Short mmCIF file of C-alpha atoms in Angstrom, two decimals:
data_model
loop_
_atom_site.label_atom_id
_atom_site.label_comp_id
_atom_site.label_asym_id
_atom_site.label_seq_id
_atom_site.Cartn_x
_atom_site.Cartn_y
_atom_site.Cartn_z
CA GLY E 636 112.92 130.03 101.15
CA ASN E 637 113.19 128.15 97.88
CA SER E 638 114.54 129.77 94.75
CA VAL E 639 115.80 128.87 91.30
CA THR E 640 118.31 130.89 89.32
CA GLN E 641 118.73 130.44 85.58
CA MET E 642 121.08 132.04 83.12
CA GLU E 643 119.56 134.97 81.32
CA GLY E 644 118.71 134.68 77.69
CA PRO E 645 118.18 134.76 74.92
CA VAL E 646 120.67 132.09 73.99
CA THR E 647 121.24 132.00 70.24
CA LEU E 648 122.91 128.98 68.67
CA SER E 649 123.45 127.54 65.25
CA GLU E 650 121.89 124.21 64.42
CA GLU E 651 123.94 121.23 65.66
CA ALA E 652 125.71 123.33 68.30
CA PHE E 653 126.12 122.14 71.89
CA LEU E 654 123.70 123.59 74.41
CA THR E 655 124.11 124.29 78.11
CA ILE E 656 121.55 126.21 80.13
CA ASN E 657 122.67 126.74 83.70
CA CYS E 658 120.37 126.30 86.67
CA THR E 659 121.21 126.56 90.36
CA TYR E 660 118.87 126.35 93.29
CA THR E 661 118.39 127.13 96.94
CA ALA E 662 116.07 124.91 98.89
CA THR E 663 115.28 123.56 102.32
CA GLY E 664 115.27 119.81 102.48
CA TYR E 665 115.89 117.61 99.48
CA PRO E 666 114.12 118.91 96.41
CA SER E 667 113.11 117.19 93.23
CA LEU E 668 114.30 119.09 90.16
CA PHE E 669 112.66 119.61 86.79
CA TRP E 670 113.07 121.17 83.40
CA TYR E 671 109.96 122.37 81.62
CA VAL E 672 109.79 123.64 78.04
CA GLN E 673 107.42 126.18 76.54
CA TYR E 674 107.16 126.21 72.76
CA PRO E 675 105.90 129.42 71.12
CA GLY E 676 102.23 130.07 71.84
CA GLU E 677 101.82 127.03 74.07
CA GLY E 678 101.71 126.15 77.74
CA LEU E 679 104.56 124.44 79.54
CA GLN E 680 105.31 120.75 79.36
CA LEU E 681 107.63 118.62 81.42
CA LEU E 682 110.91 117.87 79.64
CA LEU E 683 112.78 115.86 82.27
CA LYS E 684 113.20 115.44 85.99
CA ALA E 685 115.45 114.04 88.72
CA THR E 686 114.30 113.23 92.21
CA LYS E 687 117.53 112.61 94.10
CA ALA E 688 121.19 113.51 94.07
CA ASP E 689 123.26 112.15 91.16
CA ASP E 690 120.15 111.17 89.21
CA LYS E 691 120.23 112.04 85.52
CA GLY E 692 117.03 113.02 83.77
CA SER E 693 116.89 112.67 80.00
CA ASN E 694 114.39 113.14 77.20
CA LYS E 695 114.48 114.08 73.50
CA GLY E 696 118.28 114.27 73.57
CA PHE E 697 118.32 116.64 76.54
CA GLU E 698 120.02 115.68 79.79
CA ALA E 699 120.44 117.17 83.25
CA THR E 700 122.21 115.75 86.31
CA TYR E 701 121.18 116.55 89.87
CA ARG E 702 124.34 117.86 91.54
CA LYS E 703 123.77 118.28 95.25
CA GLU E 704 127.31 119.46 95.99
CA THR E 705 126.96 122.40 93.61
CA THR E 706 123.15 122.74 93.97
CA SER E 707 122.87 122.67 90.20
CA PHE E 708 120.78 121.05 87.49
CA HIS E 709 122.21 122.27 84.20
CA LEU E 710 120.42 121.36 80.98
CA GLU E 711 122.51 120.04 78.08
CA LYS E 712 122.02 118.80 74.55
CA GLY E 713 124.76 117.69 72.23
CA SER E 714 123.26 118.93 68.97
CA VAL E 715 120.37 121.37 68.91
CA GLN E 716 117.80 121.70 66.15
CA VAL E 717 115.70 124.63 65.00
CA SER E 718 112.70 122.84 66.52
CA ASP E 719 114.30 123.16 69.98
CA SER E 720 113.70 126.89 69.92
CA ALA E 721 111.61 127.54 73.02
CA VAL E 722 111.75 128.89 76.56
CA TYR E 723 113.20 126.50 79.12
CA PHE E 724 112.27 126.67 82.79
CA CYS E 725 114.11 125.06 85.66
CA ALA E 726 111.96 124.23 88.69
CA LEU E 727 112.05 122.52 92.06
CA ASN E 728 109.63 120.94 94.46
CA THR E 729 110.32 120.30 98.12
CA GLY E 730 106.99 119.16 99.39
CA GLY E 731 103.53 117.93 98.71
CA GLY E 732 100.94 119.54 96.52
CA ASN E 733 103.25 119.98 93.54
CA LYS E 734 103.67 123.69 94.19
CA LEU E 735 106.67 124.12 92.00
CA THR E 736 109.10 127.00 92.28
CA PHE E 737 110.16 128.08 88.78
CA GLY E 738 113.12 130.02 87.52
CA THR E 739 112.63 132.99 85.22
CA GLY E 740 113.10 130.93 82.08
CA THR E 741 115.77 131.00 79.39
CA GLN E 742 114.83 131.61 75.79
CA LEU E 743 116.69 129.48 73.26
CA LYS E 744 116.84 130.46 69.60
CA VAL E 745 118.35 128.00 67.15
CA GLU E 746 119.22 129.26 63.68
CA LEU E 747 120.11 127.45 60.48
CA SER I 1402 93.39 110.43 78.47
CA GLN I 1403 93.45 113.63 80.47
CA THR I 1404 93.05 117.02 78.86
CA ILE I 1405 93.02 120.57 80.13
CA HIS I 1406 91.47 123.54 78.42
CA GLN I 1407 91.39 127.18 79.30
CA TRP I 1408 89.68 130.14 77.67
CA PRO I 1409 89.60 132.67 76.30
CA ALA I 1410 93.00 132.37 74.62
CA THR I 1411 93.35 136.12 74.18
CA LEU I 1412 91.66 138.96 76.00
CA VAL I 1413 92.01 142.73 75.81
CA GLN I 1414 90.27 144.56 78.62
CA PRO I 1415 90.15 148.17 79.84
CA VAL I 1416 91.40 149.12 83.27
CA GLY I 1417 88.65 148.75 85.86
CA SER I 1418 86.72 146.09 83.96
CA PRO I 1419 86.01 142.62 85.40
CA LEU I 1420 87.80 139.41 84.43
CA SER I 1421 86.87 135.78 84.24
CA LEU I 1422 89.22 133.09 82.94
CA GLU I 1423 88.02 129.52 82.96
CA CYS I 1424 89.85 126.24 83.07
CA THR I 1425 88.47 122.72 82.89
CA VAL I 1426 90.13 119.35 83.20
CA GLU I 1427 88.79 116.14 81.72
CA GLY I 1428 89.69 112.51 82.22
CA THR I 1429 90.72 112.66 85.86
CA SER I 1430 89.09 113.05 89.27
CA ASN I 1431 89.97 115.25 92.23
CA PRO I 1432 92.99 116.89 90.60
CA ASN I 1433 95.07 119.59 92.22
CA LEU I 1434 94.54 122.77 90.22
CA TYR I 1435 96.79 125.80 89.81
CA TRP I 1436 96.79 129.27 88.33
CA TYR I 1437 100.17 130.70 87.32
CA ARG I 1438 101.00 134.07 85.80
CA GLN I 1439 103.87 134.73 83.45
CA ALA I 1440 104.51 138.46 83.20
CA ALA I 1441 106.62 139.90 80.39
CA GLY I 1442 110.31 139.34 81.09
CA ARG I 1443 109.60 137.45 84.27
CA GLY I 1444 109.20 133.86 85.33
CA LEU I 1445 106.19 131.92 86.43
CA GLN I 1446 104.48 132.99 89.58
CA LEU I 1447 102.04 130.72 91.38
CA LEU I 1448 98.87 132.67 92.12
CA PHE I 1449 96.41 130.09 93.47
CA TYR I 1450 96.15 126.40 94.01
CA SER I 1451 93.29 124.15 95.00
CA VAL I 1452 93.14 120.62 96.37
CA GLY I 1453 89.37 120.30 96.21
CA ILE I 1454 86.02 121.96 95.59
CA GLY I 1455 85.81 125.26 97.39
CA GLN I 1456 89.38 124.95 98.73
CA ILE I 1457 91.54 127.76 97.47
CA SER I 1458 94.96 128.87 98.67
CA SER I 1459 96.38 132.19 97.62
CA GLU I 1460 100.11 132.44 97.24
CA VAL I 1461 100.46 136.18 96.76
CA PRO I 1462 98.31 139.16 97.72
CA GLN I 1463 96.80 140.70 94.64
CA ASN I 1464 93.83 142.00 92.78
CA LEU I 1465 92.70 138.55 91.67
CA SER I 1466 90.62 135.76 93.15
CA ALA I 1467 90.00 132.12 92.27
CA SER I 1468 87.12 129.74 92.69
CA ARG I 1469 86.54 126.04 92.19
CA PRO I 1470 82.80 125.48 91.86
CA GLN I 1471 83.17 121.94 90.51
CA ASP I 1472 85.81 119.24 90.86
CA ARG I 1473 87.37 119.90 87.47
CA GLN I 1474 86.65 123.58 87.00
CA PHE I 1475 88.90 126.42 88.12
CA ILE I 1476 88.08 130.07 87.56
CA LEU I 1477 90.29 133.14 87.87
CA SER I 1478 88.48 136.41 88.44
CA SER I 1479 88.88 140.06 89.12
CA LYS I 1480 86.30 142.73 89.90
CA LYS I 1481 88.45 145.59 88.58
CA LEU I 1482 91.51 144.98 86.45
CA LEU I 1483 94.74 146.92 86.86
CA LEU I 1484 97.39 147.57 84.24
CA SER I 1485 99.72 145.33 86.24
CA ASP I 1486 97.36 142.38 85.74
CA SER I 1487 98.51 142.06 82.12
CA GLY I 1488 100.29 138.81 81.44
CA PHE I 1489 100.04 135.23 80.29
CA TYR I 1490 97.91 133.13 82.63
CA LEU I 1491 98.39 129.42 82.79
CA CYS I 1492 96.12 126.87 84.38
CA ALA I 1493 97.60 123.54 85.38
CA TRP I 1494 96.59 120.32 87.08
CA SER I 1495 98.44 117.53 88.84
CA ASP I 1496 97.61 114.20 90.33
CA GLU I 1497 95.98 114.47 93.74
CA THR I 1498 98.70 112.42 95.37
CA GLY I 1499 101.03 115.39 95.16
CA GLY I 1500 104.30 114.64 96.83
CA TYR I 1501 107.50 115.00 94.89
CA ASN I 1502 106.10 113.90 91.56
CA GLY I 1503 106.31 117.42 90.23
CA GLU I 1504 104.56 116.83 86.97
CA LEU I 1505 102.14 119.60 86.22
CA PHE I 1506 100.02 119.52 83.07
CA PHE I 1507 99.47 122.97 81.67
CA GLY I 1508 96.72 124.45 79.57
CA GLU I 1509 97.35 126.48 76.45
CA GLY I 1510 97.38 129.77 78.33
CA SER I 1511 95.34 132.97 78.22
CA ARG I 1512 97.01 136.19 77.21
CA LEU I 1513 95.49 139.18 78.99
CA THR I 1514 96.24 142.74 77.97
CA VAL I 1515 94.87 145.50 80.16
CA LEU I 1516 94.77 148.91 78.51
#
């Protein structure tokens, strides 16, 4: 079956630090990969996505590259801000209906 | 533009009481609709999804049920709540074309505490 594994949090960083949140997956077929973000007290929203191998998704300074050889989709940002504090979810989709499989989420805390 | 709303935002219920969470979508037709649960310390679990009125698929066996009485309305219910039903419930919609698009639009969430 499909599964997504994320690094456990919380991840605590100082403002302007470099961020990496690891995500690896197991899937049948050729999945599309996503990062969603959940700010405190809110629902999830799509941050970025990649639909085929070697694609790079990017948004708001965040990037992730679809690595088929390592079945990974790690999230990175060069300089985090306090406003980036949130829970980040990696997810995949292998078929129709948009029934995404989510990871357990990684909480990011950015301090001044 | 499309919007999604769910309510109530917060609910505290005793064990054995019934539950009804409602979700409505505006600005789109024939959306796919989803109920997810986010339990404390755990990830998102897909509970139900629907591709049309009266069409409900359950992803996991549980104490909950879902209904879609209208195209843009999705209801999550229980006849008797259990302690294990506590969690943060999220309604979401996506374009009917499905496929590999993967973009779900989530509501604000409903936090349920069962005591």
